[in-house]
Every structure is written in structure tokens, then in C-alpha cells.
PDB file of C-alpha atoms and ligand atoms in Angstrom:
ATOM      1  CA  UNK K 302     -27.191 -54.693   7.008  1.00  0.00           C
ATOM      2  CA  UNK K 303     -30.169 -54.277   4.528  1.00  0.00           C
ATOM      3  CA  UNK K 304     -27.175 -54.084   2.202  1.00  0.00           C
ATOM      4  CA  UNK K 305     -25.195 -56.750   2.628  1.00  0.00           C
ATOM      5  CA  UNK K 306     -22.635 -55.027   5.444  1.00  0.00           C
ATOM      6  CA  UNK K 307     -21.361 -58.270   7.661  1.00  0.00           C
ATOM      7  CA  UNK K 308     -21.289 -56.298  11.013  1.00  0.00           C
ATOM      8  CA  UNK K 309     -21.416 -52.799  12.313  1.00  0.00           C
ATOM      9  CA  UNK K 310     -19.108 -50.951  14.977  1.00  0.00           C
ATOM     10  CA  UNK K 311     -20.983 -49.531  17.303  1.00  0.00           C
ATOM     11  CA  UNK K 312     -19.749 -47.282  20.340  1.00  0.00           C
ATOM     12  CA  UNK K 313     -20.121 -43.939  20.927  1.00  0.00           C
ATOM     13  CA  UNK K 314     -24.177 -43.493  21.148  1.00  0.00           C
ATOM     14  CA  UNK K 315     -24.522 -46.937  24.047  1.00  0.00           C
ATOM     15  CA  UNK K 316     -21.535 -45.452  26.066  1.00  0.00           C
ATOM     16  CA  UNK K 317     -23.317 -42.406  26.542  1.00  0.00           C
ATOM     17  CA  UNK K 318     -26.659 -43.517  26.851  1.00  0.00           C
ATOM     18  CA  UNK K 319     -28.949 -43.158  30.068  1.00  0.00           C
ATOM     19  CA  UNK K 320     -29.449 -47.419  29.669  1.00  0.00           C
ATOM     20  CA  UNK K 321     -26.572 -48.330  27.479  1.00  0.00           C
ATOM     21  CA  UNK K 322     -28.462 -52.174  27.542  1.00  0.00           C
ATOM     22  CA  UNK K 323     -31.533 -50.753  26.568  1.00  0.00           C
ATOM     23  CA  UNK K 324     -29.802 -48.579  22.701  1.00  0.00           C
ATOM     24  CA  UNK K 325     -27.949 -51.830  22.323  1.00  0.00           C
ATOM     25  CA  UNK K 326     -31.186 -53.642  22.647  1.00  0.00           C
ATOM     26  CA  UNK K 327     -32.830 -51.512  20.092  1.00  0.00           C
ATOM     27  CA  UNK K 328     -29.716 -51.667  17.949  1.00  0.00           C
ATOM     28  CA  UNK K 329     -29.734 -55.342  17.796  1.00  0.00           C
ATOM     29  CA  UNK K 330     -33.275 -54.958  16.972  1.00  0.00           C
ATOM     30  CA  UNK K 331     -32.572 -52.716  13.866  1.00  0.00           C
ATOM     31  CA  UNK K 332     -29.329 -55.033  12.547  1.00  0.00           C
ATOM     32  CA  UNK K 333     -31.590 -57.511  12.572  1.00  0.00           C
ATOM     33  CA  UNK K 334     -34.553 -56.044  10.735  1.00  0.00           C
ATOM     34  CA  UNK K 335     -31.742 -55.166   8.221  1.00  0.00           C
ATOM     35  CA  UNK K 336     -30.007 -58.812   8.003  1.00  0.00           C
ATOM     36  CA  UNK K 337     -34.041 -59.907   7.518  1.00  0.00           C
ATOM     37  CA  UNK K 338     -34.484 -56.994   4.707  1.00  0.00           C
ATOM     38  CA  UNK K 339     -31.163 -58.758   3.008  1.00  0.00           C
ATOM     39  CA  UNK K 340     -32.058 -62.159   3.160  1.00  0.00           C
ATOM     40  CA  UNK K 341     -35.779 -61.600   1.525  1.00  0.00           C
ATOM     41  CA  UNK K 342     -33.839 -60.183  -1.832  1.00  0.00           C
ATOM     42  CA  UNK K 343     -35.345 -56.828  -1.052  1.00  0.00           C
ATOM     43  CA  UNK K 344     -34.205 -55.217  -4.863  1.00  0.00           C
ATOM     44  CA  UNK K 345     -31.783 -52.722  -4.080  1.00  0.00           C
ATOM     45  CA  UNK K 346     -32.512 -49.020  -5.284  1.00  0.00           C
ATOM     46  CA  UNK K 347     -29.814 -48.932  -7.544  1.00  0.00           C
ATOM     47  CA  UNK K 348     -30.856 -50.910  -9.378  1.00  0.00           C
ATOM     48  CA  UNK K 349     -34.249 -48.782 -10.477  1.00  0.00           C
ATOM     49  CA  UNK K 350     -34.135 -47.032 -13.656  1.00  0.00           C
ATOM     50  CA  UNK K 351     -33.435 -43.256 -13.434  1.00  0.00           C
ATOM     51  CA  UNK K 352     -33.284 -40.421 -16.039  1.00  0.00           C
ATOM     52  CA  UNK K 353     -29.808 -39.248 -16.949  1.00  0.00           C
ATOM     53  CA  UNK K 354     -28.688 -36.493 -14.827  1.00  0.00           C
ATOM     54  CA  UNK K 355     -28.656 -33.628 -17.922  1.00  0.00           C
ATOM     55  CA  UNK K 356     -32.040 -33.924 -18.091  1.00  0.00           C
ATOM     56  CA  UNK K 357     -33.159 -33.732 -14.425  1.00  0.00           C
ATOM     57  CA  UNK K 358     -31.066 -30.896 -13.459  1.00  0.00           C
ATOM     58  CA  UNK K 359     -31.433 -28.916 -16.178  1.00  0.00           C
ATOM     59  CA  UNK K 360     -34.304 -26.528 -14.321  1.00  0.00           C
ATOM     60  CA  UNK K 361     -32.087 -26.363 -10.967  1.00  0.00           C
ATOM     61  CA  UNK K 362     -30.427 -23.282 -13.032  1.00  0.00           C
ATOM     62  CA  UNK K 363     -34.057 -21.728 -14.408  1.00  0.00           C
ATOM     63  CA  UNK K 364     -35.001 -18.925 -12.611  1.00  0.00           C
ATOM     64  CA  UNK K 365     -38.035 -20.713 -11.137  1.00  0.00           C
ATOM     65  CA  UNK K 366     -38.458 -24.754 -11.019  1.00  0.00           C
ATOM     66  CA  UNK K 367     -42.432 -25.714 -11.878  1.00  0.00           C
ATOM     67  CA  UNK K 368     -44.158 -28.125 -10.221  1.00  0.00           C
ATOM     68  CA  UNK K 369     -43.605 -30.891 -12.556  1.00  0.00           C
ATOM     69  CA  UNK K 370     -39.455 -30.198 -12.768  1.00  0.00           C
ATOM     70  CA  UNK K 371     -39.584 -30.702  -8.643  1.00  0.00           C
ATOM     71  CA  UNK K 372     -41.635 -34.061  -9.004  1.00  0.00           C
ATOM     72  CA  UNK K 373     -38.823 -34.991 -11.922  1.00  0.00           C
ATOM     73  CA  UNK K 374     -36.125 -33.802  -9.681  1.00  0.00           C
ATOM     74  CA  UNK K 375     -37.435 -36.210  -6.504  1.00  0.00           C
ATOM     75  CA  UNK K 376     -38.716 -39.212  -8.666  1.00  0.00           C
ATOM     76  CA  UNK K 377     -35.114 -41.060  -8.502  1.00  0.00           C
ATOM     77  CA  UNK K 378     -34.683 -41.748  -4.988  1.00  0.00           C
ATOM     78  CA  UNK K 379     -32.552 -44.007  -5.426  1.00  0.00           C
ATOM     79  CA  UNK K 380     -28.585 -43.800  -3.708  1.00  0.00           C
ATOM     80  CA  UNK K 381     -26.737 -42.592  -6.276  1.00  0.00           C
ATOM     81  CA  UNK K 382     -30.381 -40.624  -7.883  1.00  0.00           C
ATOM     82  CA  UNK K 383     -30.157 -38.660  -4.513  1.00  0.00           C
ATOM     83  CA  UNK K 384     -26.251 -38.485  -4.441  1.00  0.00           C
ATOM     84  CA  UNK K 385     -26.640 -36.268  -8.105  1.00  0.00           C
ATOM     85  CA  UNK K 386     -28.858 -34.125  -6.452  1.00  0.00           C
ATOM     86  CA  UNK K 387     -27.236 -33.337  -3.217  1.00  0.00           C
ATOM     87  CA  UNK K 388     -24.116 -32.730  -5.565  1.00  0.00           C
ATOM     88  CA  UNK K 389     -26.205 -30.422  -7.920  1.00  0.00           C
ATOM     89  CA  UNK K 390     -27.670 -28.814  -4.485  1.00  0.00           C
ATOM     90  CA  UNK K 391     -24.131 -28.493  -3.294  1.00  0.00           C
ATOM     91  CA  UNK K 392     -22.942 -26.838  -6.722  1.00  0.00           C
ATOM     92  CA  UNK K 393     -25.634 -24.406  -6.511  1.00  0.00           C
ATOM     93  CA  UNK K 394     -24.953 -23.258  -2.667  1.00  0.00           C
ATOM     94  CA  UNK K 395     -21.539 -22.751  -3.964  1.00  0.00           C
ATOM     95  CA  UNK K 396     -22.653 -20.590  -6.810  1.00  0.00           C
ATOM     96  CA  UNK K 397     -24.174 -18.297  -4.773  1.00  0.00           C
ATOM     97  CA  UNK K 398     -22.737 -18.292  -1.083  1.00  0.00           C
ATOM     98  CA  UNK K 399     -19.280 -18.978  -1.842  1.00  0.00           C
ATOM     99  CA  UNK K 400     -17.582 -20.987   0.767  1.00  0.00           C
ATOM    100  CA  UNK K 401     -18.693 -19.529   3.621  1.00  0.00           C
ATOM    101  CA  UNK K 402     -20.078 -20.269   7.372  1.00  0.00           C
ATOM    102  CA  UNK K 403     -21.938 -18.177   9.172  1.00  0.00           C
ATOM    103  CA  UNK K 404     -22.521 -18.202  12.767  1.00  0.00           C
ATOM    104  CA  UNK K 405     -26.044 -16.695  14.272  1.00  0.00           C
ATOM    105  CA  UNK K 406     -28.218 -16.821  17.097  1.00  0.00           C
ATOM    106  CA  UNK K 407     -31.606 -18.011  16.615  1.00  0.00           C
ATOM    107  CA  UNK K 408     -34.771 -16.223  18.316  1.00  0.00           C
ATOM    108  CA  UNK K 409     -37.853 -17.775  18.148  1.00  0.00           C
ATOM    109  CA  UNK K 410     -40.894 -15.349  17.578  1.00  0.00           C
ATOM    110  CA  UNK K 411     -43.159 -17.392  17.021  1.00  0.00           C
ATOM    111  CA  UNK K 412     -44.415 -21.463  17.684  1.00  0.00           C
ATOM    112  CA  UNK K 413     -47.328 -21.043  15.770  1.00  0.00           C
ATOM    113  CA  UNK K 414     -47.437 -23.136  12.612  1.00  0.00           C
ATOM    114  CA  UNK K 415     -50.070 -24.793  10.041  1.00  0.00           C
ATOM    115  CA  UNK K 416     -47.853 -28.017   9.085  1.00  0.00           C
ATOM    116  CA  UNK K 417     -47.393 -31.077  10.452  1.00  0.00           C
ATOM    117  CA  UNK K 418     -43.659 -31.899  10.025  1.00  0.00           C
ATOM    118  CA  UNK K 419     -43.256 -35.520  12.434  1.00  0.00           C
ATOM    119  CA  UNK K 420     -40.064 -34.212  13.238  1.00  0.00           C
ATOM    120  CA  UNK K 421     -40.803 -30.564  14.899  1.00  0.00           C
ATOM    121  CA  UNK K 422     -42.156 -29.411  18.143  1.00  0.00           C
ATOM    122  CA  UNK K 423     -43.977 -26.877  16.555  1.00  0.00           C
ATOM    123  CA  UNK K 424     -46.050 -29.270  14.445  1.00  0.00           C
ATOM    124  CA  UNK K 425     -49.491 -27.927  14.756  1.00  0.00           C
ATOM    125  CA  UNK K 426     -50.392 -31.817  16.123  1.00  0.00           C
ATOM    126  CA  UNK K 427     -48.975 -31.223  18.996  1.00  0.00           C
ATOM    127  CA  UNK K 428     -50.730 -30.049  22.102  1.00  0.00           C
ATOM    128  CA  UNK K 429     -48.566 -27.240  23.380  1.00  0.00           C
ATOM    129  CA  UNK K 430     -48.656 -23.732  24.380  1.00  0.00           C
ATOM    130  CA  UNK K 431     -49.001 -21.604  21.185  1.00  0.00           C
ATOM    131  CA  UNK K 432     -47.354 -17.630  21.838  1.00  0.00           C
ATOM    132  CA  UNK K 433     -45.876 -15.099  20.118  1.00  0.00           C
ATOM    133  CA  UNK K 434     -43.527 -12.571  21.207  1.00  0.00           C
ATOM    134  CA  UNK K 435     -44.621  -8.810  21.405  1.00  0.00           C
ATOM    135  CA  UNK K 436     -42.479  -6.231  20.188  1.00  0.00           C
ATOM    136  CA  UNK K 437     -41.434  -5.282  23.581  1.00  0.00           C
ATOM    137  CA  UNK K 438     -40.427  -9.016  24.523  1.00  0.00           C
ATOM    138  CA  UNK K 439     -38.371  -8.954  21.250  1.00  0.00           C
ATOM    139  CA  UNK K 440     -36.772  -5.666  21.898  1.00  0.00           C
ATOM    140  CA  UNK K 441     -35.824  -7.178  25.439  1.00  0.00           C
ATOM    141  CA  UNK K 442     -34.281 -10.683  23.764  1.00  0.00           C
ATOM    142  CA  UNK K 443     -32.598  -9.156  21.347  1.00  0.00           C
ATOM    143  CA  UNK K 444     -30.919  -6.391  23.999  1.00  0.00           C
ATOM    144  CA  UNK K 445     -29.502  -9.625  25.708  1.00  0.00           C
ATOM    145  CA  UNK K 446     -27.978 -11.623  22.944  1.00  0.00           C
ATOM    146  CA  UNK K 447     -26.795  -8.258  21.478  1.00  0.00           C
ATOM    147  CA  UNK K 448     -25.042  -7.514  24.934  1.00  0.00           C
ATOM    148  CA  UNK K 449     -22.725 -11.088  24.298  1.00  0.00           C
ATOM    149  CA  UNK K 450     -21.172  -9.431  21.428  1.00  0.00           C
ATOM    150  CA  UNK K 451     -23.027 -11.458  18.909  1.00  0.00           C
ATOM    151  CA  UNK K 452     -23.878  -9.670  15.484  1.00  0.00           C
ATOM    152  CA  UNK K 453     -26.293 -12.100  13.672  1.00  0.00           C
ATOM    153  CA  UNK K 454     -29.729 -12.697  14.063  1.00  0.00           C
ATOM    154  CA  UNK K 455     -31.948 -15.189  12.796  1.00  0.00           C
ATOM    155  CA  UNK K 456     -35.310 -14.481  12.935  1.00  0.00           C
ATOM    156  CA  UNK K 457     -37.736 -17.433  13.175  1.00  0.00           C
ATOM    157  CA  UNK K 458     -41.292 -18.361  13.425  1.00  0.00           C
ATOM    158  CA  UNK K 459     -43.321 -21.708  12.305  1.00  0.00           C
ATOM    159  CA  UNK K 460     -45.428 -21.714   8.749  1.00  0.00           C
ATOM    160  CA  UNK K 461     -48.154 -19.529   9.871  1.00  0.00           C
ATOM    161  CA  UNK K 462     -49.142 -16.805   7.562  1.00  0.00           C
ATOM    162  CA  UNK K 463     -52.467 -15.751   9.958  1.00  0.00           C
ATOM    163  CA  UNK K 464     -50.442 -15.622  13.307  1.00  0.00           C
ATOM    164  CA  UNK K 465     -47.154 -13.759  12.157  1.00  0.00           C
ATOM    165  CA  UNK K 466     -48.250 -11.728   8.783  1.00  0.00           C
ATOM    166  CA  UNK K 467     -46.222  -9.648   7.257  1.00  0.00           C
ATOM    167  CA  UNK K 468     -46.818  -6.726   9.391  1.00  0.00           C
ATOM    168  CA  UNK K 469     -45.646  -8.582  12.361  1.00  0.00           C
ATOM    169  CA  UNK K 470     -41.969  -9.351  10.646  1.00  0.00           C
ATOM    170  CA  UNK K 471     -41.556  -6.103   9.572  1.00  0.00           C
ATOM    171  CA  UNK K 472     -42.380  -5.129  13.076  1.00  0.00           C
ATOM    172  CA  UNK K 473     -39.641  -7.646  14.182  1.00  0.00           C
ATOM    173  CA  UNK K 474     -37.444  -7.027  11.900  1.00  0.00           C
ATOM    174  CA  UNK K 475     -37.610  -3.088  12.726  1.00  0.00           C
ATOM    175  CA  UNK K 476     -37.070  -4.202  15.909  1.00  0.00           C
ATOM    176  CA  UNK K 477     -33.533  -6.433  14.842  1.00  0.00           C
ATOM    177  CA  UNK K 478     -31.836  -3.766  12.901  1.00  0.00           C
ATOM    178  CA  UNK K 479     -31.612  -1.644  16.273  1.00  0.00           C
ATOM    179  CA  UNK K 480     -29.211  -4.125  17.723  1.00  0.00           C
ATOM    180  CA  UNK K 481     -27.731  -6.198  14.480  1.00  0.00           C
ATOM    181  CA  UNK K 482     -26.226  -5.611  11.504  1.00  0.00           C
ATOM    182  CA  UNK K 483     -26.952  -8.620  10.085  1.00  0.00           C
ATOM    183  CA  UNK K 484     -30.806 -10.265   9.823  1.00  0.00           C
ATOM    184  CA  UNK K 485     -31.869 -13.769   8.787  1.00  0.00           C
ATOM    185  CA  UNK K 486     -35.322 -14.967   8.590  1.00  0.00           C
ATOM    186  CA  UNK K 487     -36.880 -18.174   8.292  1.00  0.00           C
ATOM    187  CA  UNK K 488     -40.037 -17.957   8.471  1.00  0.00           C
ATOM    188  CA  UNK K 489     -43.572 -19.032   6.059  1.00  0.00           C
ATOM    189  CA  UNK K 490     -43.369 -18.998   2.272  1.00  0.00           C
ATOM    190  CA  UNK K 491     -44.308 -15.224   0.452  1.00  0.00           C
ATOM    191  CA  UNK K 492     -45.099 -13.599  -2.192  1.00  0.00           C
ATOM    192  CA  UNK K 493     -41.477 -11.813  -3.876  1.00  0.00           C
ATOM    193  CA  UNK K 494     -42.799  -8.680  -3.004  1.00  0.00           C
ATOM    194  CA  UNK K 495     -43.181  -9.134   0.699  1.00  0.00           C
ATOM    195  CA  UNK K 496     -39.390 -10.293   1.045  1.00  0.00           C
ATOM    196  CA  UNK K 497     -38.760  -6.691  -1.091  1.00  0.00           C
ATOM    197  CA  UNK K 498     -40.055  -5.568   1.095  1.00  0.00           C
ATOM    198  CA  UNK K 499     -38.867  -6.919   4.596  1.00  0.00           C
ATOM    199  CA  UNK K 500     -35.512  -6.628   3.020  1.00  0.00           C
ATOM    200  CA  UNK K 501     -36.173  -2.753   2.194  1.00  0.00           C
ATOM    201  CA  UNK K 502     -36.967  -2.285   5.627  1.00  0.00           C
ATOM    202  CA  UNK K 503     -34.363  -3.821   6.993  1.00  0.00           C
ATOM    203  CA  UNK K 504     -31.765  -2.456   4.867  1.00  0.00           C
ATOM    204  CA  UNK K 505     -32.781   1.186   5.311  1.00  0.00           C
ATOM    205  CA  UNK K 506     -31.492   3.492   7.814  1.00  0.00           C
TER     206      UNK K 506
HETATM  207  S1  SF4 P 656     -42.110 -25.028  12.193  1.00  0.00           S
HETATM  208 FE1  SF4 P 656     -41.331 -25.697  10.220  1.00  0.00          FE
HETATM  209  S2  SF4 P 656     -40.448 -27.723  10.599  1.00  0.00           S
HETATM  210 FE2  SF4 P 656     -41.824 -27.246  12.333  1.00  0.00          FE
HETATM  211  S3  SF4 P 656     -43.820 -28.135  11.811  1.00  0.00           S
HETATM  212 FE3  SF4 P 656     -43.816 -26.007  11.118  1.00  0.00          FE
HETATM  213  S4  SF4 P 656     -43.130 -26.094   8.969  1.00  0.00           S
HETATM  214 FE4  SF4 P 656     -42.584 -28.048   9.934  1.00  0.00          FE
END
């Protein structure tokens, strides 16, 4: 609507809602907080100026993008800024994971975590019970999942360096490489040579 659209289809999400009144409430709410946003001239994003795409993707091939390329990279945000760059993002993925989907099982460690993403339930706002598993309690979840046949893990924790070092994943991922042959992580930003070595350990017999 903030753009000019004359109506919107809406079905799916108030037929399956608990109050199907109450989401087309709110959605009559947000069409017309976008008709409003249209009629005040709001300038559209397009039209901001934004550096040609040569020159912003350049670094999104360098071995390592500095702090100053990423700032370049995010300053267009406008629609088609942000359409070059999830086609650039797409290229890359390409480039180095081929075409390929991979199916895993997730297994928390960890909800420990130092950041405060609004989105997450492991922001470290929120008031909730903060554990982590032991060995043993991994060793026991990962006997399970392993018994359904599945074959890759991903290991995961929040962004907390002082509640699952690196000690603790290579004690987890130890653990994984008893029951998987294939290990993800996702888990805090580290130095190169800690993901040497977690990968060392994990690909050694
Ligand atoms: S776990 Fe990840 S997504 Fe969640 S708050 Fe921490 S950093 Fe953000």
C-alpha cells in the first residue's frame, strides 16, 4: 500500500487464525498505515542515490571484507540496492555449495548467549532458564536422533564465548562424530584457528 498497490488479497493467514476477526483487524490496521505512508509522498527508496554495483561488490570476492567494505556493502538499502546484493549473495552460495540442500537435525547445546537479537528466544533480555547440556545429556540426544536414521547434525549454541568455549565444542563435537558422519555448527564467532581446529577433531578418526 505504502507503494501505491490498490488492494491486497488476503486469505490464507485469517482462515487459520485462532480469531480470524482479530488478524483481519490488525491487517486493516497495517493497509491503512500503508495507504497513509502513500498519501504523505513518503519518497520512495528507489529513488536514493546508490553506488554502481562494480564498485560495491567488488570485496564480496576478497578473501576477507573490512569493516568499511561491509558498511559500503549495507549503505544502499534501497529495493533494487538490496536486490544486487541478495543476487551477489546468491552468486557466491552458488560458487561454493553448488546447488545443493541439505537436510539436518538441529540440537541445541546451549541457550546461553551475549546478544540481544529482538527476534530470538535466546536473547540474553529475556528472563529464561539459561542451561547447557553435559556431555552425557549430548551423548544421550544424539543416540536418539541417530536411532531415526538421520545422518546430519547441526550443532548449536547462542553467541556466548564464556559459557560454551572452545573446549566445550570440541567436547561436543567428539561427542557427534560417534553417531554422525556429517557435523554442522553454528555457534559464536572464532578465531580461524579454533574452527582448524574443531574441524581437525572432527574429521579425525
Ligand atoms: S542465539 Fe543468535 S539469534 Fe539468538 S540472540 Fe543470540 S546471537 Fe541473536
Amino acid at each position: 500500500m505504502e507503494m501505491g498497490a490498490a488492494a491486497v488479497l488476503v486469505n490464507t493467514s485469517v482462515a487459520t487464525a485462532g480469531d480470524p476477526a482479530l488478524i483481519a483487524e490488525a491487517y486493516a490496521l497495517a493497509i491503512r498505515a500503508g495507504r497513509l505512508a502513500f498519501l504523505s509522498k513518503l519518497r520512495a527508496p528507489q529513488e536514493r542515490p546508490r553506488p554502481p554495483p562494480s564498485d560495491r561488490f567488488f570485496c564480496m570476492n576478497s578473501e576477507a571484507i573490512s569493516i568499511s567494505e561491509i558498511k559500503n556493502l549495507l549503505a544502499d538499502d534501497t529495493r533494487a540496492g538490496l536486490e544486487d546484493l541478495a543476487r551477489q549473495a546468491s552468486l557466491l552460495t552458488r560458487q561454493y555449495f553448488g546447488r545443493t540442500i541439505s537436510l539436518y537435525t538441529p540440537l541445541y547445546l546451549s541457550n546461553y548467549c551475549s546478544s540481544s537479537c529482538t527476534y530470538c528466544g535466546f536473547s540474553k533480555s529475556n528472563r529464561i532458564t539459561r542451561m547447557k547440556l553435559t556431555v552425557e545429556q549430548m551423548r544421550e540426544e544424539m543416540k536418539r536422533i541417530a536411532a531415526t536414521g538421520i545422518e546430519n547434525i547441526l550443532l548449536l549454541t547462542g553467541e556466548s564465548y564464556k559459557a560454551t568455549p572452545l573446549s566445550y565444542l570440541l567436547d561436543a563435537v567428539t561427542a557427534a562424530k560417534s553417531y554422525f558422519p556429517n557435523i554442522s555448527l553454528e555457534v559464536h564467532p572464532m578465531e580461524t584457528a579454533q574452527y582448524r581446529e574443531l574441524f581437525s577433531t572432527a574429521s579425525t578418526e
